[in-house]
Amino acid sequence: MSVALPRPPSAANPSPEAAERERDFTRDASHELRTPLTVIRVASDLIAHDDGLSPASRRSLARIQDAVAGMEAVIDALLFLARSEQAPLDVDDVVVREVVEREVDRVRPILRHKQLALHLEVEAEPVLHAPSRILQVMLGNLLSNAVRFTDAGGVVVRLKEGCVEVEDTGIGMDAATLARAFEPFYRGEGEQYVGSGLGLSIAHRLGQRCGWPVRLESTPGQGTRASILFGRINRD
């Protein structure tokens, strides 16, 4: 029997004072990280123009550049969360399929290493009017979770008109674990739950700010389906 969690418990919401301290820390830490990441990005771009690089070195360099781009997206997302909820949103046209394909390509090497199948099913191609990079971080976190907790079978990503789904055949979650899945640093009970415990929390909070609820459905021992439901910032 599967269980579903459409929205997180109110107990996970911090007090106004704690939320303000968290926003301040997030903003300051994110700004501090921008400088070293910029140095890495500029240096790697310069190295990329070296015609003497071996194919193996060029592949490694591409991984570094991809990691830097991912970290810059995370920093943008954290700064977005650190802003006041009353602040206006900086929005762009976001072609969802492009974001989905990019994130799927990012995890393919990991899936091959674990010998897992990965399928992308495109049923629609929505365009969102939304903050740039936010969907990238949300989807990236959901995909990373799916890969981390799946050792057999595979992962399916479905792009629909009103949502994007990430479904895996992993360990799944029971009702108690599912009820706390959006809490920061919560990792579930047992050795099978690994990671920082921040991925789902960040995805959920970003979704709250954008009007894109994150819905979880899970069956212990069978897998989990995570959905980002596009809401009020959907352009079409």
PDB file of C-alpha atoms in Angstrom, residues 58-208:
ATOM      1  CA  ARG A  58      39.143  17.317 -21.270  1.00  0.00           C
ATOM      2  CA  ARG A  59      36.509  14.937 -19.875  1.00  0.00           C
ATOM      3  CA  SER A  60      37.674  15.695 -16.349  1.00  0.00           C
ATOM      4  CA  LEU A  61      37.583  19.404 -17.080  1.00  0.00           C
ATOM      5  CA  ALA A  62      34.030  19.086 -18.386  1.00  0.00           C
ATOM      6  CA  ARG A  63      33.022  17.437 -15.112  1.00  0.00           C
ATOM      7  CA  ILE A  64      34.589  20.307 -13.155  1.00  0.00           C
ATOM      8  CA  GLN A  65      32.746  22.877 -15.264  1.00  0.00           C
ATOM      9  CA  ASP A  66      29.481  20.994 -14.843  1.00  0.00           C
ATOM     10  CA  ALA A  67      29.977  20.827 -11.078  1.00  0.00           C
ATOM     11  CA  VAL A  68      30.711  24.560 -10.904  1.00  0.00           C
ATOM     12  CA  ALA A  69      27.586  25.367 -12.919  1.00  0.00           C
ATOM     13  CA  GLY A  70      25.558  23.192 -10.571  1.00  0.00           C
ATOM     14  CA  MET A  71      27.000  24.897  -7.494  1.00  0.00           C
ATOM     15  CA  GLU A  72      26.315  28.341  -8.945  1.00  0.00           C
ATOM     16  CA  ALA A  73      22.712  27.285  -9.491  1.00  0.00           C
ATOM     17  CA  VAL A  74      22.465  26.102  -5.875  1.00  0.00           C
ATOM     18  CA  ILE A  75      23.884  29.403  -4.616  1.00  0.00           C
ATOM     19  CA  ASP A  76      21.339  31.328  -6.693  1.00  0.00           C
ATOM     20  CA  ALA A  77      18.600  29.148  -5.193  1.00  0.00           C
ATOM     21  CA  LEU A  78      19.827  29.713  -1.630  1.00  0.00           C
ATOM     22  CA  LEU A  79      20.012  33.464  -2.173  1.00  0.00           C
ATOM     23  CA  PHE A  80      16.496  33.279  -3.558  1.00  0.00           C
ATOM     24  CA  LEU A  81      15.350  31.583  -0.333  1.00  0.00           C
ATOM     25  CA  ALA A  82      17.189  34.175   1.759  1.00  0.00           C
ATOM     26  CA  ARG A  83      15.226  37.037   0.210  1.00  0.00           C
ATOM     27  CA  SER A  84      12.163  38.413   1.908  1.00  0.00           C
ATOM     28  CA  GLU A  85       8.941  36.790   0.767  1.00  0.00           C
ATOM     29  CA  GLN A  86       7.668  40.276  -0.056  1.00  0.00           C
ATOM     30  CA  ALA A  87      10.524  40.919  -2.484  1.00  0.00           C
ATOM     31  CA  PRO A  88       9.547  40.755  -6.176  1.00  0.00           C
ATOM     32  CA  LEU A  89      10.630  37.672  -8.104  1.00  0.00           C
ATOM     33  CA  ASP A  90      13.153  37.932 -10.953  1.00  0.00           C
ATOM     34  CA  VAL A  91      11.563  35.762 -13.612  1.00  0.00           C
ATOM     35  CA  ASP A  92      12.493  34.430 -17.040  1.00  0.00           C
ATOM     36  CA  ASP A  93      10.909  32.144 -19.608  1.00  0.00           C
ATOM     37  CA  VAL A  94      11.939  28.608 -18.660  1.00  0.00           C
ATOM     38  CA  VAL A  95      11.579  25.825 -21.234  1.00  0.00           C
ATOM     39  CA  VAL A  96      11.003  22.903 -18.891  1.00  0.00           C
ATOM     40  CA  ARG A  97      12.144  20.220 -21.333  1.00  0.00           C
ATOM     41  CA  GLU A  98      15.577  21.835 -21.650  1.00  0.00           C
ATOM     42  CA  VAL A  99      16.010  21.840 -17.871  1.00  0.00           C
ATOM     43  CA  VAL A 100      14.831  18.243 -17.566  1.00  0.00           C
ATOM     44  CA  GLU A 101      17.116  16.962 -20.337  1.00  0.00           C
ATOM     45  CA  ARG A 102      20.115  18.762 -18.860  1.00  0.00           C
ATOM     46  CA  GLU A 103      19.549  17.299 -15.388  1.00  0.00           C
ATOM     47  CA  VAL A 104      18.896  13.820 -16.789  1.00  0.00           C
ATOM     48  CA  ASP A 105      22.176  13.962 -18.720  1.00  0.00           C
ATOM     49  CA  ARG A 106      23.965  15.028 -15.550  1.00  0.00           C
ATOM     50  CA  VAL A 107      23.001  11.857 -13.644  1.00  0.00           C
ATOM     51  CA  ARG A 108      23.387   9.360 -16.496  1.00  0.00           C
ATOM     52  CA  PRO A 109      27.044   8.534 -15.679  1.00  0.00           C
ATOM     53  CA  ILE A 110      26.096   7.719 -12.075  1.00  0.00           C
ATOM     54  CA  LEU A 111      23.237   5.504 -13.211  1.00  0.00           C
ATOM     55  CA  ARG A 112      25.514   3.620 -15.584  1.00  0.00           C
ATOM     56  CA  HIS A 113      27.947   3.043 -12.741  1.00  0.00           C
ATOM     57  CA  LYS A 114      25.125   1.508 -10.686  1.00  0.00           C
ATOM     58  CA  GLN A 115      23.739  -0.342 -13.725  1.00  0.00           C
ATOM     59  CA  LEU A 116      20.349   1.322 -13.438  1.00  0.00           C
ATOM     60  CA  ALA A 117      18.009   2.188 -16.314  1.00  0.00           C
ATOM     61  CA  LEU A 118      16.975   5.797 -16.903  1.00  0.00           C
ATOM     62  CA  HIS A 119      14.021   6.750 -19.074  1.00  0.00           C
ATOM     63  CA  LEU A 120      12.667  10.172 -20.025  1.00  0.00           C
ATOM     64  CA  GLU A 121       9.017  10.318 -21.068  1.00  0.00           C
ATOM     65  CA  VAL A 122       7.854  13.603 -22.616  1.00  0.00           C
ATOM     66  CA  GLU A 123       4.073  14.036 -22.740  1.00  0.00           C
ATOM     67  CA  ALA A 124       4.061  17.832 -22.942  1.00  0.00           C
ATOM     68  CA  GLU A 125       6.497  20.739 -23.232  1.00  0.00           C
ATOM     69  CA  PRO A 126       5.386  23.484 -20.841  1.00  0.00           C
ATOM     70  CA  VAL A 127       7.069  26.875 -20.590  1.00  0.00           C
ATOM     71  CA  LEU A 128       7.185  28.541 -17.178  1.00  0.00           C
ATOM     72  CA  HIS A 129       7.552  32.208 -16.345  1.00  0.00           C
ATOM     73  CA  ALA A 130       9.685  31.725 -13.278  1.00  0.00           C
ATOM     74  CA  PRO A 131      12.966  32.468 -11.475  1.00  0.00           C
ATOM     75  CA  SER A 132      15.857  31.051 -13.481  1.00  0.00           C
ATOM     76  CA  ARG A 133      17.749  28.028 -12.123  1.00  0.00           C
ATOM     77  CA  ILE A 134      15.153  27.255  -9.434  1.00  0.00           C
ATOM     78  CA  LEU A 135      13.605  24.358 -11.338  1.00  0.00           C
ATOM     79  CA  GLN A 136      17.111  23.070 -12.108  1.00  0.00           C
ATOM     80  CA  VAL A 137      17.970  22.846  -8.413  1.00  0.00           C
ATOM     81  CA  MET A 138      14.628  21.322  -7.433  1.00  0.00           C
ATOM     82  CA  LEU A 139      14.737  18.659 -10.134  1.00  0.00           C
ATOM     83  CA  GLY A 140      18.434  18.016  -9.557  1.00  0.00           C
ATOM     84  CA  ASN A 141      17.772  17.297  -5.877  1.00  0.00           C
ATOM     85  CA  LEU A 142      14.895  14.931  -6.670  1.00  0.00           C
ATOM     86  CA  LEU A 143      16.983  13.069  -9.250  1.00  0.00           C
ATOM     87  CA  SER A 144      19.940  12.818  -6.884  1.00  0.00           C
ATOM     88  CA  ASN A 145      17.683  11.323  -4.227  1.00  0.00           C
ATOM     89  CA  ALA A 146      16.238   8.824  -6.687  1.00  0.00           C
ATOM     90  CA  VAL A 147      19.713   7.692  -7.745  1.00  0.00           C
ATOM     91  CA  ARG A 148      21.059   7.544  -4.190  1.00  0.00           C
ATOM     92  CA  PHE A 149      18.261   5.335  -2.878  1.00  0.00           C
ATOM     93  CA  THR A 150      17.906   3.009  -5.867  1.00  0.00           C
ATOM     94  CA  ASP A 151      20.181  -0.021  -6.323  1.00  0.00           C
ATOM     95  CA  ALA A 152      18.104  -2.118  -8.724  1.00  0.00           C
ATOM     96  CA  GLY A 153      15.671  -1.316 -11.509  1.00  0.00           C
ATOM     97  CA  GLY A 154      15.815   2.300 -12.559  1.00  0.00           C
ATOM     98  CA  VAL A 155      14.446   5.820 -12.644  1.00  0.00           C
ATOM     99  CA  VAL A 156      11.747   7.296 -14.892  1.00  0.00           C
ATOM    100  CA  VAL A 157      11.350  11.043 -15.433  1.00  0.00           C
ATOM    101  CA  ARG A 158       7.975  12.102 -16.843  1.00  0.00           C
ATOM    102  CA  LEU A 159       7.356  15.579 -18.196  1.00  0.00           C
ATOM    103  CA  LYS A 160       3.668  16.468 -18.262  1.00  0.00           C
ATOM    104  CA  GLU A 161       1.711  19.652 -18.867  1.00  0.00           C
ATOM    105  CA  GLY A 162       1.222  20.412 -15.185  1.00  0.00           C
ATOM    106  CA  CYS A 163       4.147  18.682 -13.536  1.00  0.00           C
ATOM    107  CA  VAL A 164       7.401  16.790 -13.783  1.00  0.00           C
ATOM    108  CA  GLU A 165       7.683  13.432 -12.011  1.00  0.00           C
ATOM    109  CA  VAL A 166      10.705  11.438 -10.866  1.00  0.00           C
ATOM    110  CA  GLU A 167       9.831   7.822 -10.097  1.00  0.00           C
ATOM    111  CA  ASP A 168      12.310   5.222  -8.852  1.00  0.00           C
ATOM    112  CA  THR A 169      12.326   1.570  -7.840  1.00  0.00           C
ATOM    113  CA  GLY A 170      14.366   2.206  -4.717  1.00  0.00           C
ATOM    114  CA  ILE A 171      13.954   1.500  -1.027  1.00  0.00           C
ATOM    115  CA  GLY A 172      10.867   3.689  -0.593  1.00  0.00           C
ATOM    116  CA  MET A 173       9.642   5.234   2.633  1.00  0.00           C
ATOM    117  CA  ASP A 174       7.135   4.235   5.274  1.00  0.00           C
ATOM    118  CA  ALA A 175       4.491   6.658   6.535  1.00  0.00           C
ATOM    119  CA  ALA A 176       6.601   7.866   9.477  1.00  0.00           C
ATOM    120  CA  THR A 177       9.619   8.641   7.296  1.00  0.00           C
ATOM    121  CA  LEU A 178       7.482  10.242   4.617  1.00  0.00           C
ATOM    122  CA  ALA A 179       5.821  12.541   7.143  1.00  0.00           C
ATOM    123  CA  ARG A 180       9.217  14.039   8.041  1.00  0.00           C
ATOM    124  CA  ALA A 181      10.821  13.924   4.588  1.00  0.00           C
ATOM    125  CA  PHE A 182      10.810  17.717   4.145  1.00  0.00           C
ATOM    126  CA  GLU A 183      12.424  18.469   7.515  1.00  0.00           C
ATOM    127  CA  PRO A 184      15.973  19.862   7.223  1.00  0.00           C
ATOM    128  CA  PHE A 185      18.690  17.297   8.043  1.00  0.00           C
ATOM    129  CA  TYR A 186      16.187  14.454   8.536  1.00  0.00           C
ATOM    130  CA  ARG A 187      17.556  11.260   6.957  1.00  0.00           C
ATOM    131  CA  GLY A 188      15.181   8.555   8.112  1.00  0.00           C
ATOM    132  CA  GLU A 189      15.852   5.676  10.473  1.00  0.00           C
ATOM    133  CA  GLY A 190      18.321   3.005   9.387  1.00  0.00           C
ATOM    134  CA  GLU A 191      21.618   2.682   7.550  1.00  0.00           C
ATOM    135  CA  GLN A 192      19.902   2.717   4.145  1.00  0.00           C
ATOM    136  CA  TYR A 193      19.085   6.413   4.498  1.00  0.00           C
ATOM    137  CA  VAL A 194      22.257   8.257   3.570  1.00  0.00           C
ATOM    138  CA  GLY A 195      22.974  11.852   2.579  1.00  0.00           C
ATOM    139  CA  SER A 196      22.800  15.292   4.146  1.00  0.00           C
ATOM    140  CA  GLY A 197      19.050  15.359   4.655  1.00  0.00           C
ATOM    141  CA  LEU A 198      18.830  18.719   2.860  1.00  0.00           C
ATOM    142  CA  GLY A 199      17.847  17.850  -0.723  1.00  0.00           C
ATOM    143  CA  LEU A 200      14.121  17.382  -0.215  1.00  0.00           C
ATOM    144  CA  SER A 201      13.939  20.239   2.278  1.00  0.00           C
ATOM    145  CA  ILE A 202      15.519  22.687  -0.185  1.00  0.00           C
ATOM    146  CA  ALA A 203      13.340  21.447  -3.060  1.00  0.00           C
ATOM    147  CA  HIS A 204      10.219  21.835  -0.938  1.00  0.00           C
ATOM    148  CA  ARG A 205      11.103  25.342   0.240  1.00  0.00           C
ATOM    149  CA  LEU A 206      11.927  26.496  -3.272  1.00  0.00           C
ATOM    150  CA  GLY A 207       8.606  25.056  -4.414  1.00  0.00           C
ATOM    151  CA  GLN A 208       6.785  26.940  -1.683  1.00  0.00           C
TER     152      GLN A 208
END
